Short mmCIF file of C-alpha atoms and ligand atoms in Angstrom, two decimals:
data_model
loop_
_atom_site.label_atom_id
_atom_site.label_comp_id
_atom_site.label_asym_id
_atom_site.label_seq_id
_atom_site.Cartn_x
_atom_site.Cartn_y
_atom_site.Cartn_z
CA MET A 1 23.26 105.59 132.03
CA ALA A 2 22.54 106.07 135.96
CA ASP A 3 25.36 106.01 137.95
CA THR A 4 24.00 103.50 140.35
CA PHE A 5 20.64 101.53 140.02
CA ASP A 6 17.71 100.98 142.49
CA ARG A 7 17.45 96.90 143.79
CA ALA A 8 16.74 94.88 140.63
CA GLY A 9 13.23 93.36 141.15
CA CYS A 10 11.59 89.96 141.23
CA LEU A 11 8.07 90.07 139.01
CA ILE A 12 5.61 87.24 139.85
CA ASP A 13 2.01 87.09 138.36
CA GLY A 14 2.56 90.63 136.69
CA ASP A 15 3.66 92.61 139.65
CA TRP A 16 7.37 93.85 140.33
CA PHE A 17 8.69 94.16 143.82
CA VAL A 18 11.84 93.78 145.73
CA PRO A 19 11.90 90.77 147.85
CA ALA A 20 13.38 91.13 151.82
CA GLY A 21 16.53 89.24 152.11
CA PRO A 22 20.30 89.43 152.09
CA VAL A 23 21.28 92.22 149.67
CA ILE A 24 24.06 90.89 147.30
CA GLU A 25 25.97 94.29 145.52
CA VAL A 26 26.55 94.25 141.62
CA ILE A 27 29.85 95.40 141.45
CA ASP A 28 30.62 97.62 137.49
CA PRO A 29 33.94 95.42 136.60
CA PHE A 30 35.56 98.34 134.61
CA THR A 31 34.87 101.14 137.50
CA GLU A 32 35.61 98.58 140.09
CA SER A 33 32.42 100.41 142.03
CA VAL A 34 28.81 99.10 143.07
CA MET A 35 26.53 99.75 140.69
CA GLY A 36 23.45 98.33 142.14
CA GLU A 37 22.40 95.68 144.77
CA VAL A 38 20.38 92.39 144.65
CA VAL A 39 18.73 90.49 146.97
CA ASP A 40 18.89 86.55 147.60
CA ALA A 41 14.87 86.23 147.34
CA GLY A 42 14.80 82.57 148.81
CA SER A 43 12.61 79.51 148.74
CA GLU A 44 9.20 81.10 149.65
CA VAL A 45 9.64 83.81 146.72
CA VAL A 46 10.71 80.98 144.21
CA ASP A 47 7.68 79.11 145.68
CA ASP A 48 5.17 82.26 144.70
CA ALA A 49 6.97 82.02 141.18
CA VAL A 50 6.10 78.68 140.68
CA ARG A 51 2.84 78.70 141.73
CA SER A 52 2.03 81.79 139.64
CA ALA A 53 3.98 79.92 136.39
CA ALA A 54 1.68 76.66 137.29
CA ALA A 55 -1.47 78.43 137.70
CA ALA A 56 -0.89 80.72 134.14
CA HIS A 57 0.03 77.44 132.58
CA PRO A 58 -3.38 75.79 131.49
CA ALA A 59 -4.94 78.89 129.74
CA TRP A 60 -1.05 79.35 128.08
CA ARG A 61 -0.77 75.88 126.53
CA ARG A 62 -4.27 76.07 125.16
CA THR A 63 -3.54 79.10 122.98
CA ASP A 64 -3.16 79.27 119.36
CA VAL A 65 0.70 78.67 118.68
CA ALA A 66 0.34 81.71 116.27
CA GLU A 67 -0.59 83.82 118.82
CA ARG A 68 2.62 82.56 121.09
CA ALA A 69 4.68 83.45 117.82
CA GLU A 70 3.11 86.91 117.61
CA LEU A 71 3.96 87.88 121.02
CA LEU A 72 7.44 86.76 120.47
CA ASP A 73 7.91 88.72 117.28
CA ARG A 74 6.14 91.46 119.21
CA ALA A 75 8.99 90.76 122.03
CA ALA A 76 11.70 90.73 118.93
CA ASP A 77 10.95 94.53 117.57
CA LEU A 78 10.73 95.64 121.43
CA LEU A 79 14.42 94.49 122.14
CA THR A 80 15.31 96.04 118.52
CA ARG A 81 13.85 99.19 119.69
CA ASP A 82 15.91 99.35 123.21
CA GLY A 83 18.49 97.39 121.77
CA SER A 84 21.13 100.08 122.46
CA ALA A 85 20.34 100.62 126.06
CA ILE A 86 20.36 96.90 126.65
CA ALA A 87 23.70 96.31 125.41
CA ALA A 88 24.81 99.00 127.53
CA LEU A 89 23.45 97.77 130.45
CA VAL A 90 24.97 94.22 129.73
CA SER A 91 28.45 96.27 129.23
CA ARG A 92 28.19 97.75 132.05
CA GLU A 93 27.04 94.87 134.20
CA MET A 94 29.72 92.15 133.23
CA GLY A 95 32.55 94.10 131.09
CA MET A 96 31.42 93.67 127.59
CA PRO A 97 32.57 95.65 124.78
CA ILE A 98 30.03 97.61 123.79
CA SER A 99 30.79 96.87 119.92
CA LEU A 100 29.98 92.85 120.98
CA ALA A 101 27.15 93.50 123.39
CA GLU A 102 25.24 95.42 120.18
CA VAL A 103 25.63 92.31 118.23
CA THR A 104 25.09 89.65 121.00
CA GLN A 105 23.10 90.76 123.41
CA ALA A 106 20.82 92.84 121.35
CA GLN A 107 20.58 91.80 117.62
CA LEU A 108 21.05 88.08 118.25
CA PRO A 109 18.32 87.88 120.66
CA ALA A 110 16.36 89.73 118.85
CA ASP A 111 16.68 87.19 115.98
CA VAL A 112 16.63 84.37 118.28
CA LEU A 113 13.23 85.53 119.11
CA ARG A 114 12.20 85.89 115.78
CA ALA A 115 13.84 82.30 114.86
CA THR A 116 11.95 80.60 117.21
CA ALA A 117 8.40 82.24 116.64
CA ARG A 118 8.80 80.92 112.83
CA THR A 119 9.94 77.76 113.94
CA ALA A 120 7.26 77.74 116.46
CA ARG A 121 4.72 78.01 113.34
CA ASP A 122 5.98 75.49 111.46
CA PHE A 123 6.91 72.72 114.51
CA PRO A 124 4.87 69.65 114.21
CA TRP A 125 2.70 70.20 116.94
CA SER A 126 0.65 66.92 115.84
CA GLN A 127 2.02 64.41 113.82
CA ASP A 128 0.58 60.91 112.64
CA ILE A 129 2.83 57.89 113.37
CA ASP A 130 1.69 54.25 112.89
CA GLY A 131 -2.11 54.93 113.57
CA ALA A 132 -1.35 57.48 116.37
CA THR A 133 -1.56 60.70 116.65
CA LEU A 134 1.48 62.33 118.89
CA VAL A 135 0.36 65.53 119.97
CA ARG A 136 3.03 67.82 121.54
CA ARG A 137 2.09 70.41 124.00
CA GLY A 138 3.98 72.83 126.52
CA SER A 139 5.06 70.60 129.52
CA GLY A 140 4.18 73.07 132.36
CA VAL A 141 6.71 75.11 134.58
CA VAL A 142 10.08 75.74 133.18
CA GLY A 143 12.70 76.86 135.87
CA ALA A 144 15.26 78.75 133.61
CA ILE A 145 18.73 79.52 135.25
CA THR A 146 21.40 81.34 133.63
CA PRO A 147 24.82 82.99 133.64
CA TRP A 148 26.43 86.24 133.37
CA ASN A 149 28.29 86.02 130.33
CA MET A 150 26.53 86.59 127.40
CA PRO A 151 22.99 87.50 129.79
CA VAL A 152 20.51 88.41 127.64
CA HIS A 153 21.12 85.98 124.77
CA GLN A 154 21.01 82.65 127.62
CA ILE A 155 17.74 84.03 128.66
CA VAL A 156 16.68 84.22 125.27
CA ALA A 157 17.75 81.05 123.80
CA LYS A 158 15.86 78.95 126.64
CA VAL A 159 12.61 81.30 127.42
CA SER A 160 11.56 82.10 123.63
CA ALA A 161 11.75 78.21 123.39
CA ALA A 162 9.78 77.46 126.43
CA LEU A 163 7.42 80.33 125.71
CA ALA A 164 6.81 79.11 122.30
CA ALA A 165 6.27 75.46 123.24
CA GLY A 166 2.92 76.64 125.55
CA SER A 167 5.51 76.05 128.72
CA THR A 168 5.44 78.92 131.27
CA VAL A 169 8.96 80.24 133.18
CA VAL A 170 10.50 81.17 136.09
CA LEU A 171 13.76 82.73 135.56
CA LYS A 172 16.74 83.33 137.86
CA ALA A 173 19.37 85.08 136.26
CA SER A 174 22.69 85.15 137.30
CA GLU A 175 23.13 87.62 140.57
CA MET A 176 25.74 89.46 138.87
CA THR A 177 23.26 90.71 136.05
CA PRO A 178 20.00 90.88 136.85
CA TYR A 179 19.47 94.39 135.32
CA ASP A 180 19.53 93.05 132.16
CA ALA A 181 17.06 90.22 132.93
CA ASN A 182 14.49 93.03 134.34
CA ALA A 183 14.95 95.21 131.43
CA LEU A 184 13.91 91.89 129.08
CA ALA A 185 11.20 90.79 131.54
CA ALA A 186 9.78 94.30 131.02
CA LEU A 187 9.81 93.90 127.53
CA PHE A 188 7.89 90.66 127.58
CA LEU A 189 5.33 92.24 129.99
CA GLU A 190 4.84 95.36 127.16
CA ALA A 191 4.52 92.59 124.44
CA GLY A 192 1.73 91.29 126.09
CA PHE A 193 2.30 88.41 127.62
CA PRO A 194 -0.21 87.65 129.79
CA ALA A 195 0.72 88.00 133.92
CA GLY A 196 2.41 84.78 135.09
CA VAL A 197 3.73 83.61 132.04
CA PHE A 198 7.10 84.72 132.48
CA ASN A 199 7.79 85.56 136.51
CA VAL A 200 11.27 86.45 137.38
CA VAL A 201 13.45 85.31 140.89
CA THR A 202 16.56 87.21 141.97
CA GLY A 203 19.28 85.89 144.02
CA THR A 204 22.10 83.63 144.25
CA GLY A 205 22.84 80.19 142.89
CA ALA A 206 23.10 78.39 145.99
CA VAL A 207 19.98 79.76 147.81
CA THR A 208 17.29 81.08 145.63
CA GLY A 209 18.60 79.21 142.13
CA ALA A 210 19.14 75.51 144.30
CA ALA A 211 15.32 76.31 145.70
CA LEU A 212 14.19 76.46 142.16
CA ALA A 213 16.24 73.64 140.54
CA ALA A 214 14.46 71.22 143.69
CA HIS A 215 10.52 72.76 143.32
CA PRO A 216 8.57 69.78 143.17
CA GLY A 217 6.50 72.50 140.61
CA LEU A 218 8.58 72.35 138.04
CA ALA A 219 8.34 70.30 134.83
CA HIS A 220 11.78 70.87 133.57
CA VAL A 221 14.79 72.52 134.68
CA SER A 222 16.71 74.53 132.03
CA PHE A 223 20.53 75.50 133.49
CA THR A 224 23.22 77.47 131.80
CA GLY A 225 26.37 77.68 133.84
CA SER A 226 29.50 75.38 135.24
CA VAL A 227 29.57 71.94 135.67
CA VAL A 228 29.89 71.89 139.41
CA ALA A 229 26.62 74.08 139.37
CA GLY A 230 25.27 71.66 136.34
CA ARG A 231 26.20 68.58 138.51
CA THR A 232 23.89 70.24 141.77
CA VAL A 233 21.28 71.32 139.51
CA ALA A 234 20.89 67.74 138.15
CA SER A 235 20.71 65.98 141.46
CA LEU A 236 18.15 68.28 142.77
CA ALA A 237 16.01 67.98 140.21
CA ALA A 238 16.44 64.31 140.07
CA GLN A 239 14.31 64.44 143.68
CA THR A 240 11.32 65.46 142.04
CA LEU A 241 12.37 63.48 138.50
CA THR A 242 12.73 66.86 136.67
CA ARG A 243 13.52 66.58 133.20
CA CYS A 244 16.80 68.64 132.91
CA THR A 245 18.76 70.60 129.86
CA LEU A 246 22.20 71.33 130.75
CA GLU A 247 24.21 73.90 129.07
CA LEU A 248 28.09 73.38 130.90
CA GLY A 249 31.23 74.70 129.93
CA GLY A 250 33.72 74.12 127.22
CA LYS A 251 37.10 73.64 126.12
CA SER A 252 36.74 73.85 122.33
CA PRO A 253 39.74 72.55 119.74
CA ALA A 254 39.92 74.66 116.82
CA VAL A 255 41.95 72.24 114.17
CA VAL A 256 43.68 74.16 111.43
CA LEU A 257 44.41 71.74 108.80
CA PRO A 258 47.41 71.68 106.62
CA ASP A 259 46.05 73.11 103.62
CA ALA A 260 44.20 76.00 105.41
CA ASP A 261 44.93 79.96 104.64
CA LEU A 262 47.02 80.05 107.54
CA GLU A 263 46.70 83.91 108.50
CA THR A 264 42.93 83.60 108.27
CA ALA A 265 42.81 80.59 110.20
CA LEU A 266 44.82 81.61 113.10
CA THR A 267 43.42 85.20 112.73
CA GLY A 268 40.03 83.75 113.20
CA VAL A 269 41.02 81.13 116.38
CA VAL A 270 42.65 84.14 118.07
CA THR A 271 39.67 86.03 117.72
CA SER A 272 36.82 83.35 118.70
CA GLY A 273 39.03 82.20 121.23
CA LEU A 274 39.88 85.82 123.31
CA VAL A 275 35.91 86.84 122.50
CA ASN A 276 34.23 88.46 125.37
CA SER A 277 37.69 88.32 127.30
CA GLY A 278 37.23 84.37 126.71
CA GLN A 279 34.20 84.40 128.60
CA ALA A 280 32.33 82.24 126.19
CA CYS A 281 31.16 78.67 126.82
CA ASN A 282 32.34 77.69 122.95
CA ALA A 283 35.31 80.14 122.68
CA THR A 284 38.10 78.03 120.97
CA THR A 285 40.84 78.07 123.44
CA ARG A 286 42.72 75.14 122.06
CA LEU A 287 44.58 75.83 118.71
CA LEU A 288 45.70 73.02 117.22
CA ILE A 289 48.43 73.23 114.55
CA PRO A 290 50.36 70.83 112.07
CA GLU A 291 53.56 70.59 113.35
CA HIS A 292 55.27 71.45 109.86
CA LEU A 293 53.34 75.02 110.43
CA ALA A 294 54.12 75.30 114.07
CA ALA A 295 57.19 77.84 113.54
CA ASP A 296 55.02 80.20 110.85
CA SER A 297 52.46 80.28 112.87
CA VAL A 298 54.13 82.23 115.49
CA ASP A 299 54.46 85.79 114.31
CA ILE A 300 50.64 85.32 113.07
CA ILE A 301 49.52 84.95 116.21
CA GLU A 302 51.43 87.41 117.91
CA ASP A 303 49.76 90.06 114.95
CA ALA A 304 46.41 88.45 115.99
CA VAL A 305 46.85 88.88 119.61
CA ALA A 306 48.16 92.79 119.07
CA GLN A 307 45.04 93.81 117.20
CA GLN A 308 43.25 93.21 120.79
CA VAL A 309 42.25 96.64 122.18
CA LEU A 310 41.86 96.53 126.09
CA GLY A 311 40.27 99.12 127.53
CA ASN A 312 36.78 100.65 128.47
CA PRO A 313 34.26 98.30 127.43
CA ALA A 314 31.77 101.32 126.83
CA ASP A 315 34.55 102.56 123.80
CA PRO A 316 33.29 101.13 120.77
CA ARG A 317 36.73 100.85 119.65
CA THR A 318 37.73 98.17 122.28
CA ARG A 319 38.11 94.95 121.77
CA GLN A 320 38.70 93.49 125.15
CA GLY A 321 36.90 94.19 128.53
CA PRO A 322 37.75 93.10 131.93
CA LEU A 323 36.65 89.77 133.33
CA VAL A 324 33.87 89.90 135.33
CA SER A 325 34.70 89.95 138.60
CA ALA A 326 38.17 90.09 141.00
CA ARG A 327 37.44 86.74 141.66
CA GLN A 328 37.55 85.66 138.16
CA ARG A 329 40.64 87.73 137.27
CA GLU A 330 42.51 85.84 140.16
CA ARG A 331 41.09 82.13 139.18
CA VAL A 332 42.73 83.14 135.43
CA LEU A 333 45.82 84.18 137.00
CA ASP A 334 46.15 81.58 138.56
CA HIS A 335 45.67 79.01 135.65
CA ILE A 336 48.24 81.05 133.70
CA GLY A 337 50.94 80.52 136.78
CA ASP A 338 49.73 77.09 136.82
CA ALA A 339 50.41 76.28 133.03
CA VAL A 340 54.03 78.33 133.42
CA ALA A 341 54.69 75.80 136.36
CA ALA A 342 53.72 73.03 134.16
CA GLY A 343 56.19 73.62 131.51
CA GLY A 344 54.50 75.97 129.43
CA HIS A 345 55.58 79.04 127.21
CA LEU A 346 53.98 82.81 127.28
CA LEU A 347 53.84 83.16 123.97
CA THR A 348 51.90 86.42 124.59
CA GLY A 349 50.80 87.51 128.17
CA THR A 350 52.55 88.18 131.37
CA GLY A 351 50.58 86.14 133.87
CA LYS A 352 50.17 89.13 135.83
CA PRO A 353 46.99 92.13 136.15
CA SER A 354 47.33 94.09 133.24
CA GLU A 355 48.34 97.25 133.15
CA ALA A 356 45.85 98.24 130.44
CA SER A 357 44.29 100.53 132.53
CA PRO A 358 44.20 102.16 135.72
CA THR A 359 40.98 99.91 137.39
CA GLY A 360 38.83 97.18 136.01
CA TYR A 361 39.79 93.00 136.17
CA PHE A 362 41.76 92.94 132.86
CA VAL A 363 44.36 90.31 132.02
CA ASP A 364 46.47 90.68 128.53
CA PRO A 365 45.47 88.10 126.03
CA THR A 366 47.66 85.14 126.62
CA VAL A 367 48.61 82.57 124.02
CA ILE A 368 50.47 79.50 125.95
CA THR A 369 52.78 76.72 123.76
CA GLY A 370 54.51 74.12 124.68
CA LEU A 371 52.37 72.41 127.56
CA PRO A 372 52.16 68.43 127.93
CA GLU A 373 48.65 66.91 127.41
CA ASP A 374 47.60 66.71 131.01
CA ALA A 375 48.24 70.02 131.86
CA ARG A 376 45.52 71.91 133.61
CA ALA A 377 45.52 74.53 131.08
CA ILE A 378 44.30 72.16 128.57
CA ARG A 379 42.22 70.39 130.51
CA GLU A 380 40.28 72.64 132.27
CA GLU A 381 38.06 75.43 131.08
CA ILE A 382 39.51 78.78 132.14
CA PHE A 383 36.99 81.09 131.01
CA GLY A 384 39.35 84.02 130.78
CA PRO A 385 41.49 85.20 127.53
CA VAL A 386 44.26 82.51 127.31
CA ILE A 387 44.76 79.92 124.54
CA ALA A 388 46.91 76.66 124.55
CA VAL A 389 48.72 75.74 121.51
CA GLN A 390 48.67 71.91 120.79
CA ILE A 391 50.58 70.71 117.85
CA TYR A 392 49.44 67.55 115.68
CA THR A 393 51.50 65.20 113.62
CA ASP A 394 48.53 64.36 111.13
CA VAL A 395 44.86 64.59 110.66
CA ASP A 396 44.32 61.22 113.04
CA ASP A 397 46.47 62.97 115.68
CA ALA A 398 44.66 66.02 115.57
CA VAL A 399 41.50 64.09 115.95
CA ARG A 400 42.66 62.49 118.61
CA ILE A 401 43.67 65.72 120.65
CA ALA A 402 40.63 67.06 119.66
CA ASN A 403 38.64 64.34 121.29
CA ASP A 404 40.90 63.95 124.17
CA CYS A 405 38.88 66.68 126.75
CA ALA A 406 36.09 65.78 129.10
CA TYR A 407 34.20 68.86 127.35
CA GLY A 408 32.83 68.34 124.36
CA LEU A 409 30.34 71.96 123.40
CA SER A 410 31.96 72.92 120.02
CA ALA A 411 34.75 72.91 117.87
CA GLU A 412 36.17 74.52 114.49
CA VAL A 413 38.33 73.04 111.67
CA TRP A 414 39.88 75.27 109.17
CA SER A 415 40.42 74.24 105.83
CA GLY A 416 41.23 75.24 102.08
CA ASP A 417 38.73 72.31 101.08
CA VAL A 418 35.18 72.37 102.67
CA GLU A 419 34.66 68.93 102.14
CA ARG A 420 37.56 68.10 103.88
CA ALA A 421 37.17 69.95 106.56
CA ARG A 422 33.17 68.36 106.94
CA ALA A 423 34.90 64.81 107.00
CA VAL A 424 36.83 65.49 109.71
CA ALA A 425 34.08 67.29 111.69
CA GLY A 426 32.35 64.38 111.52
CA ARG A 427 34.49 62.54 113.67
CA LEU A 428 34.73 65.28 116.55
CA ASP A 429 32.98 64.24 119.87
CA VAL A 430 30.88 67.83 119.78
CA GLY A 431 27.74 69.21 119.57
CA GLN A 432 28.67 71.38 117.31
CA VAL A 433 31.39 72.15 114.38
CA LYS A 434 31.90 75.44 112.54
CA ILE A 435 34.03 75.51 109.33
CA ASN A 436 36.15 78.28 108.09
CA GLY A 437 34.96 80.74 110.43
CA VAL A 438 31.26 80.57 110.13
CA ARG A 439 29.67 82.07 113.50
CA THR A 440 27.17 80.61 116.13
CA ARG A 441 25.23 83.83 116.41
CA ASN A 442 24.65 83.90 112.47
CA ARG A 443 22.62 80.97 112.92
CA PRO A 444 20.14 81.26 115.29
CA THR A 445 18.26 77.96 114.60
CA VAL A 446 20.71 75.48 114.27
CA PRO A 447 20.81 73.64 117.47
CA PHE A 448 23.69 74.33 120.23
CA GLY A 449 24.26 72.20 123.25
CA GLY A 450 27.15 69.72 124.31
CA VAL A 451 27.93 66.16 124.81
CA LYS A 452 30.22 64.44 127.82
CA ASN A 453 30.53 67.11 130.33
CA SER A 454 29.18 69.97 128.35
CA GLY A 455 25.84 68.71 129.36
CA TYR A 456 22.94 67.28 127.71
CA GLY A 457 19.92 68.41 125.35
CA ARG A 458 19.51 71.45 122.95
CA GLU A 459 18.86 75.30 122.64
CA LEU A 460 17.59 76.80 119.36
CA GLY A 461 15.51 75.76 116.34
CA HIS A 462 13.02 72.77 116.43
CA LEU A 463 15.15 70.72 118.94
CA GLY A 464 14.87 73.83 121.44
CA ILE A 465 11.01 73.96 121.30
CA GLU A 466 11.15 70.29 121.69
CA GLU A 467 12.72 70.20 124.59
CA PHE A 468 9.97 71.83 126.36
CA THR A 469 7.41 69.78 125.46
CA ASP A 470 5.46 66.65 126.15
CA VAL A 471 4.19 63.97 123.94
CA THR A 472 1.00 62.21 124.02
CA ALA A 473 0.36 59.45 121.94
CA VAL A 474 -3.57 59.24 120.77
CA MET A 475 -4.86 55.82 119.24
CA SER A 476 -7.91 54.73 118.26
P1 NAD B 1 27.63 79.23 137.10
O1 NAD B 1 27.47 77.96 137.29
O2 NAD B 1 28.36 79.74 138.63
O3 NAD B 1 26.04 80.09 137.61
C1 NAD B 1 25.69 79.67 136.74
C2 NAD B 1 23.76 80.35 136.88
O4 NAD B 1 23.81 78.99 137.83
C3 NAD B 1 23.87 81.29 138.26
O5 NAD B 1 22.74 81.96 137.78
C4 NAD B 1 23.96 81.04 139.54
O6 NAD B 1 23.48 81.85 140.05
C5 NAD B 1 23.50 79.77 139.23
N1 NAD B 1 23.80 78.81 140.37
C6 NAD B 1 25.24 78.55 140.66
N2 NAD B 1 25.30 77.33 141.37
C7 NAD B 1 23.86 76.94 141.64
C8 NAD B 1 23.17 75.96 142.67
N3 NAD B 1 23.75 75.17 143.20
N4 NAD B 1 21.79 75.36 142.24
C9 NAD B 1 21.34 76.46 141.50
N5 NAD B 1 21.94 77.07 140.56
C10 NAD B 1 22.98 77.91 140.71
O7 NAD B 1 28.48 79.91 135.86
P2 NAD B 1 28.90 81.38 135.73
O8 NAD B 1 29.90 81.46 136.30
O9 NAD B 1 27.63 82.29 136.01
O10 NAD B 1 29.12 81.07 134.07
C11 NAD B 1 30.18 80.34 133.63
C12 NAD B 1 29.59 79.09 133.36
O11 NAD B 1 28.72 78.96 132.62
C13 NAD B 1 30.98 78.68 132.23
O12 NAD B 1 31.47 77.18 133.01
C14 NAD B 1 30.45 78.34 130.87
O13 NAD B 1 30.78 77.71 130.23
C15 NAD B 1 29.01 78.07 131.28
N6 NAD B 1 28.14 78.64 129.69
C16 NAD B 1 27.36 77.80 129.09
C17 NAD B 1 26.74 78.28 127.96
C18 NAD B 1 26.25 77.11 127.00
O14 NAD B 1 25.42 77.39 126.25
N7 NAD B 1 26.78 75.85 127.26
C19 NAD B 1 27.04 79.26 127.64
C20 NAD B 1 27.26 80.09 128.52
C21 NAD B 1 27.94 79.56 129.58
#
């Protein structure tokens, strides 16, 4: 792979170009050196991109669904062909361990493209209800705004559904990970999506993202990112009454029930809490343990944390890479310091920059016990390798603690009895509950999304496609 890259480009109406405007450096978080640049394209470029997508929409939504599904399948095949290169690109841009990137940024998005194609073929585009025919069609231009932490998957989750629905897209990916978005858009063009159906603009959230969210030509804004930015996006979109999907943050609880296999459960939760250095919206960052098992849990948690190998994300043995930026490391260390000041005990981790590597924005995996329920580290999303342990007295107490949270994205329940786990799962105020370590990435048609501050709307599967359609009821 090249040491440095040309400036990332915009794609409008099938043509690539680098816009004029303020330049932002793209930093490799492992070497801490500049790997490329991206331009804050601004509102005029956004306007051109929306116009291109609007012009392409009427013909695109008239295409047969079989044709749209076929193109998604072709894009999946191309992503499989180029998967290793794209995974390496993501790993370089934001520090994801290459082994994780291969699975989540190549294999998973290819699976999602194929699953969306299948779902589109079976989708109820026309339904008869009470003497009316409900006709569903792609709603128009979708503004897609995505983050850096699982960048290819997050783009594909929305773009595949929008395109399957017969909508057209303007994507603004994170300014920290513009190159994988460029690579993916090139694959969509190669697959044969017509010019203007999928457009890309580059730039910051505050300028280019905000211009997209506010654009009156959109039918829908689909946003994945932080709560703060999500609120801004929703309020900008509200000015033109544009519909929104908001996939926001999380503070996901993992409830280990008393009858769970303790070692399997704790090891599983530590692994999913620290995945991608904890930079995953559904990372299990609150570990709920029954009081009588607290003492027995300590050694198991320490052993599980010791299995995290920190290092060069390009090395297949690495389990934990650097955080995405110096700023993110500072934020995470600030959270840990605050937790200690609030009375928390660091079971693992130091609260200082990790010494695992001479360069790179590393933080050691950190497990904190003894925090009061109102501590920031219990309440706020940290987005780093930090897990807070919470002790419960009985199952009702576990449910209370799990639900006592401003977020509601996802949760885990661990038990020796799946039915018992399902009963607890049904009481949790979240969009998705995983029992005994099942993984979101192995279920590419199961809807994903949150309640409360984790947002609204769903991605993936039938509901993911429905999000980007309008219904017309025709009666005779
Ligand atoms: P972020 O909110 O800073 O940025 C996300 C995207 O929004 C970027 O493209 C950014 O440029 C853009 N943006 C920022 N401010 C904007 C504004 N005012 N107007 C328009 N666009 C704007 O988030 P991030 O740091 O890139 O990502 C981390 C966050 O994303 C975490 O909170 C994480 O939980 C969340 N996330 C949620 C999901 C989910 O599916 N629920 C998945 C992954 C990440």
